[in-house]
């Protein structure tokens, strides 16, 4: 829902993004399919957002649309709210990937709230 409160993105991008992010998680986390009346743009972006694995995403995301990369920053940022369960090596991969997304989104879309939020959350783990 963070995307819906982003004042610097056009309303259509916010609306489409909120639906894409919702449907993308539904496809990744359940056996459900998209509804038949899902708009083609949403269907295409959901497919672009969905990968077989995180390793596949890290390799292939950069060949996808700019909107997909924008929406992926929202997706990855949300993972930092509960990333305590990630092993250190996987956390480091998520961190590097998210930092690359931050750079791309900042250069392409400016100082969005998601950039600021991601910068605050996507930080190296402290060594105890």
XYZ file of N, CA and C in Angstrom:
384
model
N 0.809 -1.199 0.000
C 0.000 0.000 0.000
C 0.854 1.266 0.000
N 2.124 1.124 0.261
C 3.023 2.273 0.270
C 2.989 3.017 -1.058
N 2.864 2.283 -2.137
C 2.882 2.903 -3.458
C 1.690 3.839 -3.663
N 0.569 3.547 -3.045
C -0.614 4.391 -3.219
C -0.436 5.772 -2.588
N 0.494 5.889 -1.658
C 0.718 7.162 -0.964
C 1.923 7.915 -1.513
N 2.377 7.542 -2.713
C 3.561 8.166 -3.303
C 3.156 9.384 -4.140
N 3.316 10.592 -3.614
C 2.820 11.773 -4.328
C 3.575 12.110 -5.613
N 4.784 11.610 -5.790
C 5.565 11.966 -6.973
C 5.344 11.034 -8.172
N 4.557 9.982 -7.975
C 4.220 9.100 -9.091
C 2.836 9.446 -9.615
N 2.624 9.331 -10.920
C 1.287 9.557 -11.463
C 0.272 8.588 -10.844
N -0.943 9.043 -10.726
C -1.983 8.215 -10.113
C -2.144 6.876 -10.831
N -2.076 6.873 -12.149
C -2.232 5.615 -12.880
C -1.108 4.634 -12.533
N 0.104 5.119 -12.379
C 1.229 4.256 -11.993
C 1.009 3.695 -10.600
N 0.514 4.530 -9.694
C 0.246 4.062 -8.323
C -0.836 2.989 -8.312
N -1.900 3.220 -9.058
C -3.000 2.236 -9.086
C -2.550 0.919 -9.700
N -1.925 1.003 -10.867
C -1.446 -0.217 -11.527
C -0.431 -0.926 -10.628
N 0.491 -0.173 -10.048
C 1.506 -0.759 -9.182
C 0.926 -1.486 -7.990
N -0.098 -0.922 -7.368
C -0.692 -1.586 -6.194
C -1.321 -2.917 -6.591
N -1.949 -2.957 -7.752
C -2.564 -4.202 -8.217
C -1.489 -5.212 -8.609
N -0.475 -4.755 -9.322
C 0.613 -5.639 -9.739
C 1.299 -6.241 -8.523
N 1.602 -5.430 -7.530
C 2.275 -5.937 -6.332
C 1.408 -6.946 -5.587
N 0.130 -6.704 -5.523
C -0.783 -7.638 -4.861
C -0.860 -8.955 -5.626
N -1.092 -8.882 -6.934
C -1.225 -10.102 -7.734
C 0.086 -10.862 -7.821
N 1.176 -10.160 -7.876
C 2.487 -10.807 -7.939
C 2.702 -11.687 -6.708
N 2.403 -11.174 -5.533
C 2.549 -11.977 -4.314
C 1.566 -13.140 -4.294
N 0.375 -12.920 -4.797
C -0.605 -13.997 -4.851
C -0.081 -15.149 -5.701
N 0.493 -14.837 -6.861
C 1.024 -15.888 -7.732
C 2.235 -16.579 -7.119
N 3.087 -15.815 -6.444
C 4.286 -16.423 -5.845
C 3.956 -17.280 -4.626
N 2.942 -16.880 -3.876
C 2.691 -17.507 -2.585
C 1.517 -18.476 -2.558
N 0.770 -18.579 -3.646
C -0.379 -19.491 -3.691
C -0.405 -20.194 -5.039
N -1.389 -21.049 -5.223
C -1.569 -21.711 -6.521
C -2.655 -21.024 -7.348
N -3.074 -19.845 -6.935
C -4.124 -19.104 -7.644
C -3.618 -18.576 -8.981
N -4.560 -18.319 -9.878
C -4.256 -17.708 -11.170
C -4.823 -16.302 -11.194
N -4.380 -15.522 -12.163
C -4.957 -14.192 -12.345
C -6.406 -14.326 -12.791
N -7.222 -13.374 -12.415
C -8.606 -13.355 -12.859
C -8.652 -13.172 -14.375
N -9.646 -13.722 -15.013
C -9.768 -13.624 -16.469
C -9.846 -12.183 -16.954
N -10.470 -11.317 -16.170
C -10.645 -9.924 -16.597
C -9.500 -9.006 -16.156
N -8.367 -9.598 -15.790
C -7.201 -8.796 -15.416
C -6.735 -8.005 -16.633
N -6.576 -6.689 -16.502
C -6.116 -5.890 -17.641
C -4.762 -6.384 -18.165
N -4.562 -6.270 -19.465
C -3.349 -6.782 -20.116
C -2.077 -6.163 -19.534
N -2.082 -4.850 -19.261
C -0.891 -4.218 -18.697
C -0.548 -4.824 -17.338
N -1.559 -5.037 -16.508
C -1.335 -5.648 -15.193
C -0.824 -7.068 -15.369
N -1.439 -7.829 -16.252
C -1.028 -9.211 -16.510
C 0.446 -9.263 -16.935
N 0.842 -8.396 -17.853
C 2.222 -8.376 -18.331
C 3.197 -8.010 -17.209
N 2.866 -6.989 -16.426
C 3.752 -6.567 -15.339
C 3.852 -7.630 -14.250
N 2.760 -8.304 -13.960
C 2.797 -9.397 -12.974
C 3.749 -10.480 -13.463
N 3.655 -10.820 -14.737
C 4.566 -11.829 -15.284
C 6.021 -11.359 -15.195
N 6.258 -10.077 -15.487
C 7.623 -9.540 -15.400
C 8.142 -9.538 -13.966
N 7.258 -9.418 -12.995
C 7.644 -9.368 -11.582
C 7.907 -10.748 -10.994
N 7.433 -11.779 -11.664
C 7.464 -13.126 -11.105
C 8.640 -13.909 -11.671
N 9.430 -14.482 -10.771
C 10.622 -15.245 -11.147
C 10.576 -16.605 -10.466
N 11.303 -17.563 -11.033
C 11.370 -18.907 -10.457
C 12.085 -18.920 -9.110
N 13.047 -18.005 -8.959
C 13.834 -17.960 -7.730
C 14.442 -16.566 -7.595
N 14.955 -16.291 -6.414
C 15.613 -15.011 -6.197
C 16.881 -14.913 -7.046
N 17.595 -16.018 -7.192
C 18.795 -16.017 -8.038
C 18.430 -15.650 -9.480
N 17.339 -16.207 -9.976
C 16.863 -15.893 -11.325
C 16.497 -14.414 -11.413
N 15.839 -13.898 -10.400
C 15.474 -12.475 -10.383
C 16.714 -11.583 -10.450
N 17.720 -11.897 -9.648
C 18.915 -11.055 -9.623
C 19.596 -11.011 -10.991
N 19.520 -12.117 -11.738
C 20.135 -12.156 -13.070
C 19.271 -11.480 -14.128
N 17.970 -11.685 -14.079
C 17.092 -11.325 -15.191
C 16.326 -10.012 -15.039
N 16.222 -9.479 -13.849
C 15.409 -8.287 -13.628
C 15.828 -7.122 -14.515
N 17.100 -6.985 -14.762
C 17.617 -5.808 -15.468
C 17.246 -5.801 -16.947
N 16.686 -6.894 -17.446
C 16.182 -6.940 -18.816
C 14.677 -6.645 -18.862
N 14.067 -6.402 -17.726
C 12.629 -6.148 -17.662
C 12.362 -4.643 -17.732
N 11.095 -4.280 -17.786
C 10.703 -2.871 -17.947
C 11.087 -2.024 -16.735
N 11.169 -0.719 -16.964
C 11.476 0.210 -15.878
C 10.400 0.161 -14.798
N 9.137 0.017 -15.200
C 8.075 -0.082 -14.191
C 8.264 -1.315 -13.322
N 8.675 -2.410 -13.920
C 8.916 -3.626 -13.134
C 10.010 -3.381 -12.107
N 11.061 -2.696 -12.499
C 12.148 -2.396 -11.556
C 11.656 -1.470 -10.446
N 10.841 -0.498 -10.793
C 10.251 0.378 -9.774
C 9.429 -0.434 -8.788
N 8.551 -1.273 -9.308
C 7.693 -2.071 -8.432
C 8.508 -3.069 -7.609
N 9.596 -3.573 -8.171
C 10.460 -4.493 -7.423
C 11.092 -3.804 -6.218
N 11.378 -2.509 -6.332
C 11.920 -1.810 -5.162
C 10.902 -1.823 -4.029
N 9.644 -1.627 -4.346
C 8.608 -1.729 -3.304
C 8.585 -3.136 -2.717
N 8.650 -4.130 -3.567
C 8.612 -5.524 -3.140
C 9.803 -5.865 -2.250
N 10.986 -5.497 -2.681
C 12.194 -5.825 -1.916
C 12.269 -5.034 -0.609
N 11.851 -3.786 -0.631
C 11.879 -2.985 0.592
C 11.009 -3.613 1.665
N 9.872 -4.132 1.275
C 8.979 -4.756 2.260
C 9.628 -5.969 2.915
N 10.538 -6.634 2.213
C 11.205 -7.805 2.795
C 12.110 -7.440 3.962
N 12.578 -6.204 4.003
C 13.456 -5.800 5.097
C 12.701 -5.626 6.421
N 11.388 -5.565 6.378
C 10.623 -5.483 7.624
C 10.686 -6.783 8.416
N 10.911 -7.909 7.725
C 10.972 -9.189 8.433
C 12.165 -10.040 7.988
N 13.243 -9.400 7.621
C 14.410 -10.108 7.083
C 15.274 -10.768 8.154
N 14.849 -10.734 9.395
C 15.661 -11.320 10.469
C 15.869 -12.819 10.272
N 14.971 -13.470 9.573
C 15.082 -14.917 9.361
C 16.067 -15.285 8.265
N 16.511 -14.322 7.452
C 17.428 -14.620 6.352
C 18.832 -14.934 6.861
N 19.439 -15.959 6.273
C 20.847 -16.244 6.577
C 21.688 -15.059 6.128
N 22.848 -14.882 6.729
C 23.689 -13.733 6.428
C 24.026 -13.623 4.943
N 24.339 -14.739 4.291
C 24.705 -14.697 2.877
C 23.519 -14.235 2.020
N 22.318 -14.721 2.328
C 21.141 -14.341 1.551
C 20.767 -12.893 1.837
N 20.913 -12.474 3.092
C 20.656 -11.081 3.443
C 21.587 -10.167 2.643
N 22.852 -10.548 2.539
C 23.821 -9.739 1.793
C 23.425 -9.648 0.321
N 22.909 -10.737 -0.250
C 22.445 -10.705 -1.638
C 21.230 -9.790 -1.790
N 20.283 -9.905 -0.874
C 19.095 -9.048 -0.900
C 19.505 -7.585 -0.755
N 20.434 -7.319 0.125
C 20.916 -5.959 0.344
C 21.540 -5.387 -0.934
N 22.424 -6.132 -1.558
C 23.086 -5.657 -2.775
C 22.066 -5.424 -3.892
N 21.149 -6.359 -4.070
C 20.116 -6.253 -5.103
C 19.232 -5.028 -4.858
N 18.839 -4.833 -3.618
C 17.981 -3.703 -3.273
C 18.728 -2.386 -3.454
N 19.981 -2.342 -3.098
C 20.762 -1.119 -3.289
C 20.890 -0.773 -4.775
N 21.001 -1.782 -5.631
C 21.020 -1.538 -7.074
C 19.668 -0.977 -7.541
N 18.586 -1.517 -6.995
C 17.253 -1.008 -7.326
C 17.087 0.430 -6.849
N 17.581 0.727 -5.660
C 17.507 2.096 -5.128
C 18.181 3.053 -6.105
N 19.380 2.708 -6.544
C 20.113 3.562 -7.473
C 19.335 3.753 -8.767
N 18.823 2.673 -9.317
C 18.058 2.768 -10.570
C 16.824 3.649 -10.401
N 16.047 3.398 -9.358
C 14.798 4.145 -9.155
C 15.101 5.608 -8.875
N 16.095 5.888 -8.084
C 16.460 7.267 -7.781
C 16.857 8.012 -9.057
N 17.638 7.377 -9.915
C 18.067 8.013 -11.161
C 16.905 8.156 -12.151
N 15.994 7.209 -12.150
C 14.908 7.193 -13.133
C 13.668 7.953 -12.696
N 13.387 7.955 -11.380
C 12.132 8.514 -10.872
C 12.322 9.631 -9.850
N 13.531 9.841 -9.383
C 13.778 10.894 -8.417
C 13.680 10.424 -6.977
N 13.540 11.387 -6.091
C 13.544 11.112 -4.644
C 12.159 10.689 -4.152
N 11.733 9.531 -4.582
C 10.455 8.992 -4.127
C 10.551 8.594 -2.657
N 9.414 8.519 -2.022
C 9.390 8.063 -0.625
C 9.949 6.654 -0.492
N 9.702 5.789 -1.495
C 10.209 4.423 -1.414
C 11.729 4.401 -1.435
N 12.356 5.345 -2.101
C 13.823 5.438 -2.099
C 14.303 5.743 -0.689
N 13.673 6.704 -0.057
C 14.072 7.079 1.309
C 13.838 5.935 2.288
N 12.697 5.266 2.152
C 12.385 4.137 3.031
C 13.370 2.992 2.806
N 13.643 2.687 1.546
C 14.582 1.608 1.240
C 15.984 1.926 1.760
N 16.405 3.179 1.616
C 17.723 3.564 2.123
C 17.804 3.400 3.638
N 16.711 3.635 4.322
C 16.698 3.507 5.784
C 16.682 2.046 6.215
N 16.030 1.175 5.445
C 15.884 -0.226 5.841
C 16.971 -1.139 5.290
N 17.436 -0.873 4.080
C 18.401 -1.754 3.415
C 19.813 -1.365 3.831
N 20.171 -1.807 5.013
C 21.495 -1.491 5.569
C 22.175 -2.782 6.006
N 23.504 -2.772 6.002
C 24.227 -3.975 6.438
C 23.850 -4.350 7.876
N 23.879 -5.614 8.149
C 23.632 -6.087 9.510
C 24.814 -5.711 10.384
N 24.498 -5.358 11.615
C 25.587 -5.073 12.551
C 26.143 -6.402 13.061
N 27.435 -6.428 13.212
C 28.107 -7.639 13.714
C 28.121 -7.589 15.226
N 27.619 -8.652 15.825
C 27.568 -8.681 17.304
C 28.757 -9.392 17.877
